[in-house]
Short mmCIF file of C-alpha atoms in Angstrom, two decimals:
data_model
loop_
_atom_site.label_atom_id
_atom_site.label_comp_id
_atom_site.label_asym_id
_atom_site.label_seq_id
_atom_site.Cartn_x
_atom_site.Cartn_y
_atom_site.Cartn_z
CA MET K 1 20.41 24.81 -106.96
CA ALA K 2 18.99 21.82 -105.04
CA MET K 3 16.91 19.41 -107.06
CA ALA K 4 13.34 18.76 -105.86
CA ASP K 5 12.76 15.26 -104.49
CA PRO K 6 10.14 13.50 -106.70
CA ARG K 7 8.82 11.41 -103.83
CA ALA K 8 5.60 12.36 -102.06
CA TRP K 9 5.63 13.80 -98.59
CA ASN K 10 3.72 11.84 -95.91
CA PRO K 11 3.22 13.64 -92.56
CA ASN K 12 3.60 10.35 -90.67
CA TYR K 13 6.70 8.93 -92.34
CA GLY K 14 8.38 11.72 -94.34
CA LEU K 15 9.28 11.06 -97.99
CA VAL K 16 7.58 8.03 -99.47
CA GLY K 17 7.94 6.47 -102.90
CA SER K 18 4.87 6.39 -105.10
CA GLY K 19 5.34 2.91 -106.58
CA ASP K 20 4.06 0.95 -103.54
CA ARG K 21 0.31 0.40 -103.37
CA ARG K 22 0.15 -1.20 -99.93
CA LEU K 23 -2.24 0.75 -97.75
CA ALA K 24 -2.76 0.22 -94.03
CA TYR K 25 -5.28 1.59 -91.56
CA SER K 26 -4.43 2.51 -88.04
CA ARG K 27 -6.28 1.29 -84.95
CA GLN K 28 -8.21 4.55 -84.78
CA PRO K 29 -11.89 3.56 -85.02
CA SER K 30 -14.27 5.15 -87.48
CA PHE K 31 -17.08 7.35 -86.24
CA SER K 32 -18.91 7.51 -89.55
CA SER K 33 -22.42 6.11 -89.75
CA SER K 34 -22.01 4.77 -93.31
CA PRO K 35 -18.96 2.67 -94.22
CA ARG K 36 -19.97 2.22 -97.87
CA PRO K 37 -19.02 4.59 -100.67
CA GLY K 38 -21.46 7.14 -101.91
CA PRO K 39 -22.65 10.60 -101.08
CA GLY K 40 -21.92 11.90 -97.64
CA PRO K 41 -18.85 11.80 -95.41
CA GLY K 42 -16.78 8.62 -95.45
CA PRO K 43 -15.19 6.87 -92.49
CA ALA K 44 -12.62 8.85 -90.56
CA LEU K 45 -9.73 6.56 -91.49
CA ALA K 46 -6.06 7.21 -90.86
CA ARG K 47 -4.36 6.22 -94.11
CA SER K 48 -0.64 5.51 -94.14
CA ASP K 49 1.60 4.46 -97.00
CA SER K 50 4.48 2.04 -96.70
CA SER K 51 7.38 1.77 -99.08
CA ILE K 52 10.48 -0.36 -99.36
CA SER K 53 12.45 2.76 -100.23
CA MET K 54 11.15 4.60 -97.17
CA PRO K 55 13.98 6.52 -95.51
CA MET K 56 14.65 6.19 -91.82
CA SER K 57 13.43 8.98 -89.58
CA VAL K 58 16.88 9.05 -87.92
CA PRO K 59 20.34 9.05 -89.54
CA LEU K 60 21.56 5.59 -90.47
CA ASN K 61 24.76 5.97 -88.45
CA GLN K 62 22.82 6.67 -85.27
CA PRO K 63 22.00 3.51 -83.23
CA PRO K 64 18.35 2.99 -82.28
CA LYS K 65 17.34 3.97 -78.80
CA ALA K 66 16.67 1.28 -76.25
CA PRO K 67 13.00 0.82 -75.36
CA ASP K 68 11.88 2.91 -72.43
CA VAL K 69 10.61 0.26 -70.03
CA ARG K 70 9.26 1.63 -66.78
CA TYR K 71 7.26 -0.70 -64.58
CA ARG K 72 4.77 0.90 -62.23
CA TRP K 73 4.92 -1.42 -59.26
CA LEU K 74 1.98 -1.54 -56.82
CA SER K 75 0.18 1.24 -58.70
CA THR K 76 -3.22 -0.50 -58.55
CA ARG K 77 -5.24 -2.23 -55.84
CA PRO K 78 -4.96 -5.76 -57.39
CA MET K 79 -1.16 -5.36 -57.51
CA ARG K 80 -1.00 -4.32 -53.86
CA ARG K 81 -3.26 -7.18 -52.83
CA LEU K 82 -1.22 -9.71 -54.75
CA ALA K 83 2.01 -8.34 -53.23
CA LEU K 84 0.53 -8.78 -49.73
CA LEU K 85 -0.56 -12.33 -50.58
CA LEU K 86 2.92 -13.10 -51.89
CA ALA K 87 4.55 -11.77 -48.73
CA LEU K 88 2.32 -13.92 -46.51
CA ASN K 89 2.94 -17.05 -48.59
CA ALA K 90 6.69 -16.46 -48.75
CA ALA K 91 6.92 -15.93 -44.98
CA TYR K 92 4.83 -19.02 -44.24
CA SER K 93 6.78 -21.25 -46.65
CA ALA K 94 10.08 -20.11 -45.10
CA VAL K 95 8.81 -20.98 -41.59
CA GLU K 96 7.45 -24.31 -42.80
CA LEU K 97 10.74 -25.18 -44.50
CA ALA K 98 12.72 -24.32 -41.37
CA VAL K 99 10.45 -26.42 -39.13
CA GLY K 100 10.55 -29.31 -41.57
CA LEU K 101 14.35 -29.31 -41.72
CA LEU K 102 14.72 -29.05 -37.94
CA THR K 103 12.22 -31.81 -37.17
CA GLY K 104 13.04 -34.03 -40.13
CA ARG K 105 9.47 -33.94 -41.50
CA VAL K 106 9.69 -34.64 -45.20
CA GLY K 107 6.02 -33.73 -45.70
CA LEU K 108 6.58 -30.19 -44.40
CA VAL K 109 9.66 -29.71 -46.59
CA SER K 110 7.76 -30.94 -49.65
CA ASP K 111 4.83 -28.63 -48.94
CA ALA K 112 7.21 -25.70 -48.42
CA PHE K 113 8.76 -26.27 -51.87
CA HIS K 114 5.27 -26.47 -53.37
CA LEU K 115 4.39 -23.09 -51.83
CA THR K 116 7.69 -21.59 -52.99
CA PHE K 117 7.07 -22.67 -56.58
CA GLY K 118 3.55 -21.24 -56.39
CA CYS K 119 4.97 -17.95 -55.11
CA GLY K 120 7.25 -17.83 -58.14
CA LEU K 121 4.28 -18.13 -60.50
CA LEU K 122 2.32 -15.48 -58.63
CA SER K 123 5.40 -13.23 -58.79
CA PHE K 124 5.35 -13.60 -62.57
CA SER K 125 1.67 -12.57 -62.52
CA LEU K 126 2.62 -9.47 -60.52
CA PHE K 127 5.41 -8.68 -62.98
CA ALA K 128 2.96 -9.07 -65.88
CA MET K 129 0.54 -6.63 -64.21
CA ALA K 130 3.28 -4.00 -63.98
CA ALA K 131 4.89 -4.59 -67.38
CA SER K 132 1.60 -4.63 -69.29
CA ARG K 133 1.13 -0.94 -68.51
CA THR K 134 4.30 -0.04 -70.41
CA LYS K 135 3.71 1.76 -73.69
CA PRO K 136 4.60 0.08 -77.02
CA ASP K 137 8.12 0.69 -78.27
CA SER K 138 10.25 -0.07 -81.31
CA THR K 139 10.85 -3.66 -80.16
CA TYR K 140 7.39 -4.59 -78.88
CA THR K 141 5.22 -2.62 -81.28
CA TYR K 142 1.98 -4.07 -79.92
CA GLY K 143 2.97 -3.40 -76.32
CA TYR K 144 3.28 -5.82 -73.41
CA LYS K 145 -0.37 -6.73 -72.87
CA ARG K 146 0.18 -10.35 -73.86
CA LEU K 147 2.39 -10.84 -70.80
CA GLU K 148 -0.79 -11.11 -68.74
CA VAL K 149 -2.14 -13.80 -71.07
CA LEU K 150 1.17 -15.67 -70.79
CA ALA K 151 1.10 -15.39 -66.99
CA ALA K 152 -2.45 -16.77 -66.92
CA PHE K 153 -1.43 -19.66 -69.20
CA THR K 154 1.54 -20.46 -66.93
CA ASN K 155 -0.70 -20.52 -63.85
CA ALA K 156 -3.19 -22.76 -65.64
CA LEU K 157 -0.42 -25.15 -66.69
CA PHE K 158 0.84 -25.33 -63.08
CA LEU K 159 -2.64 -26.11 -61.79
CA LEU K 160 -3.05 -28.91 -64.34
CA PHE K 161 0.24 -30.35 -63.08
CA LEU K 162 -1.06 -30.00 -59.51
CA SER K 163 -4.20 -31.91 -60.47
CA PHE K 164 -2.10 -34.70 -62.01
CA SER K 165 0.22 -34.88 -58.96
CA LEU K 166 -2.77 -35.14 -56.59
CA ALA K 167 -4.17 -38.01 -58.66
CA VAL K 168 -0.79 -39.80 -58.49
CA GLU K 169 -0.63 -39.20 -54.72
CA ALA K 170 -4.13 -40.65 -54.30
CA LEU K 171 -3.15 -43.71 -56.33
CA HIS K 172 0.02 -44.14 -54.25
CA SER K 173 -1.96 -43.93 -51.01
CA PHE K 174 -4.38 -46.57 -52.30
CA MET K 175 -1.62 -48.97 -53.33
CA GLN K 176 0.32 -48.52 -50.07
CA ASP K 177 -2.89 -48.87 -48.02
CA GLU K 178 -1.98 -45.98 -45.72
CA SER K 179 -4.48 -45.97 -42.87
CA GLU K 180 -2.78 -43.30 -40.75
CA HIS K 181 -2.81 -39.70 -41.74
CA LYS K 182 0.18 -37.48 -40.97
CA HIS K 183 -1.43 -35.31 -38.31
CA TYR K 184 1.46 -32.84 -38.25
CA LEU K 185 0.33 -31.72 -41.70
CA ILE K 186 -3.06 -30.61 -40.38
CA VAL K 187 -1.64 -27.49 -38.74
CA SER K 188 0.13 -26.69 -42.02
CA ALA K 189 -3.07 -27.28 -44.02
CA VAL K 190 -5.18 -25.06 -41.73
CA THR K 191 -2.68 -22.20 -41.86
CA ASN K 192 -2.31 -22.50 -45.61
CA LEU K 193 -6.10 -22.56 -45.99
CA LEU K 194 -6.49 -19.31 -44.03
CA VAL K 195 -3.83 -17.52 -46.12
CA ASN K 196 -5.34 -18.71 -49.41
CA LEU K 197 -8.88 -17.80 -48.35
CA LEU K 198 -7.60 -14.25 -47.91
CA GLY K 199 -6.36 -14.38 -51.51
CA VAL K 200 -9.73 -15.73 -52.71
CA TRP K 201 -11.44 -12.81 -50.97
CA PHE K 202 -9.02 -10.36 -52.62
CA PHE K 203 -9.99 -11.63 -56.09
CA ARG K 204 -13.52 -12.77 -55.25
CA SER K 205 -15.03 -11.12 -58.35
CA TYR K 206 -13.14 -13.70 -60.45
CA ALA K 207 -14.13 -16.72 -58.34
CA ARG K 208 -16.01 -18.39 -61.20
CA VAL K 209 -15.17 -21.13 -63.66
CA ASN K 210 -16.41 -19.55 -66.91
CA ILE K 211 -15.74 -15.84 -67.38
CA VAL K 212 -16.13 -13.63 -70.44
CA TYR K 213 -12.66 -12.12 -70.83
CA ARG K 214 -12.92 -8.55 -72.07
CA LYS K 215 -9.31 -7.55 -71.33
CA ALA K 216 -5.98 -9.30 -70.86
CA GLU K 217 -5.93 -8.46 -67.16
CA ASP K 218 -9.17 -10.41 -66.72
CA MET K 219 -7.30 -13.59 -67.65
CA ASN K 220 -4.44 -12.80 -65.28
CA HIS K 221 -6.71 -11.97 -62.33
CA HIS K 222 -8.81 -15.07 -62.99
CA SER K 223 -5.70 -17.27 -63.00
CA ILE K 224 -4.56 -15.77 -59.67
CA CYS K 225 -7.96 -16.44 -58.14
CA LEU K 226 -8.00 -20.03 -59.42
CA HIS K 227 -4.45 -20.56 -58.14
CA VAL K 228 -5.28 -19.63 -54.55
CA LEU K 229 -8.68 -21.33 -54.82
CA ALA K 230 -7.06 -24.61 -55.92
CA ASP K 231 -4.60 -24.40 -53.01
CA SER K 232 -7.55 -23.78 -50.68
CA VAL K 233 -9.39 -26.83 -52.01
CA ARG K 234 -6.23 -28.91 -51.59
CA SER K 235 -5.79 -27.81 -47.96
CA ALA K 236 -9.49 -28.43 -47.26
CA GLY K 237 -9.15 -31.92 -48.73
CA LEU K 238 -6.27 -32.76 -46.39
CA ILE K 239 -8.23 -31.51 -43.38
CA LEU K 240 -11.30 -33.48 -44.43
CA ALA K 241 -9.24 -36.64 -44.97
CA SER K 242 -7.76 -36.36 -41.48
CA TRP K 243 -11.22 -35.99 -39.97
CA PHE K 244 -12.53 -39.03 -41.88
CA LEU K 245 -9.57 -41.10 -40.70
CA SER K 246 -10.27 -40.12 -37.13
CA LEU K 247 -13.79 -41.50 -37.63
CA GLY K 248 -12.37 -44.81 -38.81
CA ILE K 249 -13.23 -44.45 -42.51
CA GLU K 250 -10.82 -46.45 -44.65
CA ASN K 251 -9.13 -44.98 -47.73
CA ALA K 252 -10.34 -41.50 -46.73
CA GLU K 253 -7.17 -39.88 -48.06
CA VAL K 254 -7.57 -41.61 -51.42
CA LEU K 255 -11.17 -40.42 -51.69
CA CYS K 256 -10.44 -36.80 -50.73
CA LEU K 257 -7.34 -36.45 -52.92
CA GLY K 258 -9.21 -37.94 -55.88
CA ILE K 259 -12.09 -35.48 -55.46
CA VAL K 260 -9.69 -32.54 -55.11
CA SER K 261 -7.78 -33.64 -58.24
CA VAL K 262 -10.95 -33.73 -60.33
CA ALA K 263 -12.17 -30.42 -58.88
CA VAL K 264 -8.90 -28.61 -59.70
CA PHE K 265 -8.91 -30.03 -63.23
CA MET K 266 -12.50 -28.87 -63.84
CA LEU K 267 -11.73 -25.41 -62.44
CA VAL K 268 -8.69 -24.68 -64.56
CA MET K 269 -9.46 -26.34 -67.90
CA PRO K 270 -11.59 -23.46 -69.33
CA LEU K 271 -8.84 -20.95 -68.51
CA PHE K 272 -6.18 -23.21 -70.04
CA LYS K 273 -8.16 -23.45 -73.30
CA ALA K 274 -8.89 -19.69 -73.46
CA THR K 275 -5.28 -18.59 -72.87
CA GLY K 276 -3.93 -21.25 -75.22
CA ASN K 277 -6.27 -20.10 -77.97
CA VAL K 278 -5.06 -16.50 -77.67
CA LEU K 279 -1.39 -17.53 -77.71
CA LEU K 280 -2.02 -19.74 -80.76
CA GLN K 281 -3.70 -16.78 -82.48
CA ILE K 282 -6.92 -18.47 -83.47
CA ALA K 283 -9.74 -16.48 -85.05
CA PRO K 284 -11.49 -14.03 -82.67
CA GLY K 285 -14.02 -15.89 -80.56
CA ASN K 286 -16.52 -13.03 -80.65
CA VAL K 287 -16.64 -13.07 -84.48
CA PRO K 288 -18.51 -16.04 -86.04
CA PRO K 289 -16.60 -17.74 -88.90
CA SER K 290 -19.71 -17.39 -91.05
CA ALA K 291 -19.53 -13.60 -90.66
CA LEU K 292 -15.92 -13.54 -91.92
CA ILE K 293 -16.89 -15.70 -94.91
CA LYS K 294 -19.82 -13.40 -95.65
CA CYS K 295 -17.55 -10.33 -95.60
CA SER K 296 -15.14 -12.01 -98.00
CA ARG K 297 -18.00 -12.77 -100.41
CA GLN K 298 -19.30 -9.21 -100.19
CA ILE K 299 -15.87 -7.81 -101.03
CA THR K 300 -15.46 -10.19 -103.97
CA ALA K 301 -18.89 -9.17 -105.27
CA TYR K 302 -17.94 -5.49 -105.14
CA GLU K 303 -17.75 -4.06 -108.65
CA ASP K 304 -14.16 -2.77 -108.40
CA VAL K 305 -12.67 -5.89 -106.71
CA SER K 306 -11.62 -9.00 -108.61
CA GLU K 307 -10.11 -11.17 -105.85
CA VAL K 308 -9.65 -11.43 -102.06
CA SER K 309 -6.80 -13.50 -100.65
CA GLN K 310 -4.66 -14.06 -97.54
CA ALA K 311 -7.40 -13.00 -95.14
CA ARG K 312 -6.11 -13.63 -91.61
CA PHE K 313 -7.73 -12.60 -88.34
CA TRP K 314 -6.67 -13.27 -84.76
CA GLU K 315 -6.96 -11.96 -81.21
CA LEU K 316 -3.91 -10.12 -79.93
CA VAL K 317 -5.44 -10.04 -76.44
CA PRO K 318 -9.08 -10.37 -75.38
CA GLY K 319 -11.01 -7.43 -76.78
CA HIS K 320 -8.41 -6.54 -79.44
CA ALA K 321 -8.95 -8.27 -82.79
CA VAL K 322 -6.36 -7.86 -85.55
CA GLY K 323 -6.70 -8.65 -89.25
CA CYS K 324 -4.95 -8.38 -92.58
CA LEU K 325 -5.98 -9.24 -96.13
CA SER K 326 -4.96 -8.68 -99.73
CA ILE K 327 -7.35 -7.53 -102.46
CA ARG K 328 -6.96 -7.12 -106.21
CA VAL K 329 -8.56 -4.00 -107.61
CA LYS K 330 -9.62 -3.93 -111.26
CA LYS K 331 -7.48 -1.85 -113.60
CA ASN K 332 -10.36 0.33 -114.71
CA SER K 333 -11.09 1.33 -111.11
CA SER K 334 -10.56 5.07 -110.67
CA ASP K 335 -11.13 5.35 -106.90
CA ASP K 336 -9.14 2.93 -104.74
CA GLN K 337 -10.02 4.90 -101.62
CA SER K 338 -13.71 4.04 -101.87
CA VAL K 339 -12.82 0.33 -102.12
CA LEU K 340 -10.64 0.51 -99.02
CA GLU K 341 -13.29 2.39 -97.10
CA TYR K 342 -15.89 -0.21 -98.06
CA VAL K 343 -13.69 -3.11 -96.95
CA HIS K 344 -12.73 -1.41 -93.71
CA GLY K 345 -16.36 -0.61 -92.93
CA LEU K 346 -17.43 -4.25 -93.33
CA TYR K 347 -14.86 -5.56 -90.85
CA GLU K 348 -15.27 -2.63 -88.49
CA ASP K 349 -18.91 -3.66 -88.05
CA LEU K 350 -17.59 -7.02 -86.80
CA GLY K 351 -15.34 -5.35 -84.21
CA ILE K 352 -12.06 -5.62 -86.15
CA HIS K 353 -10.67 -2.09 -86.00
CA ASP K 354 -6.98 -2.99 -86.39
CA LEU K 355 -7.06 -3.96 -90.07
CA THR K 356 -4.29 -3.88 -92.70
CA ILE K 357 -5.32 -3.98 -96.36
CA GLN K 358 -2.91 -4.58 -99.23
CA ALA K 359 -4.41 -3.43 -102.54
CA GLU K 360 -2.93 -4.35 -105.93
CA LYS K 361 -4.05 -3.74 -109.51
CA SER K 362 -5.18 -6.88 -111.35
#
């Protein structure tokens, strides 16, 4: 006769040991009107137990399956628009490189390499758009949404480098006292300006400096818009410098390049800070630090709780706050569930729905 297994059955994980008191809540939000304990229905929380002795859901001798990664290319309008912009930029940079090599114009070759590098960054943005729609798997349990944040950060870093290089170029022009502008670059600047203005029109809804990012794709789309906008400003600066030189204005190139350098820096700095903050996992920007401190004090003052520790909160992507904390429940407490519901309700009111609570007896 088979012996009965003393471990409890959990519908999510199978057999679970009863000695572990760590309790976690899923990302499923609560639809209850009252998060505090008492009469009436409690929050609709999905409770799951974790245990060190938890058995695997598959046999141990069976290797884990590879993550199912399927990228949906060009499935949305922004992806199709970005692909068209990439095709135009790649074709133009190839023509510019060929003309520069045939005529021996170093300026055209340098500009062609600049466009090629920019196309590589925009290609990464397109890849992030497609990959971010892939479902979470056993390797990337939170999914691939942060790829769009990383793509936006990479674009912002490139634009800061562009701003620095323009400032160095302006300083070099001033020290060399170049009074003649390279007129063969004007045709290149005008063509590049027209192509980039098409990209600005594609992503015109993000043509602002300060944007409230509600989703990860907002950061990516904003970085694409700023990328083509910065290239447009650069091309316009070259055209304006050539016109000033034709009017006999001295140091026109220095003036225009300096203005463009400052403008690009001012455009991209807010995006650089926002993406860097998400990647560094700082506290959610939409939750005041005073509110988190107040929640911690309210939990400590709860009659069944003796201590709150290791409270950590961060933004996985814009609009998705994650948190975890450890609480010590008094030994004479008879209802741990009411404590967990109370704690979860406090943080849910702040917009932190993805919360993990570890409860231990003091």
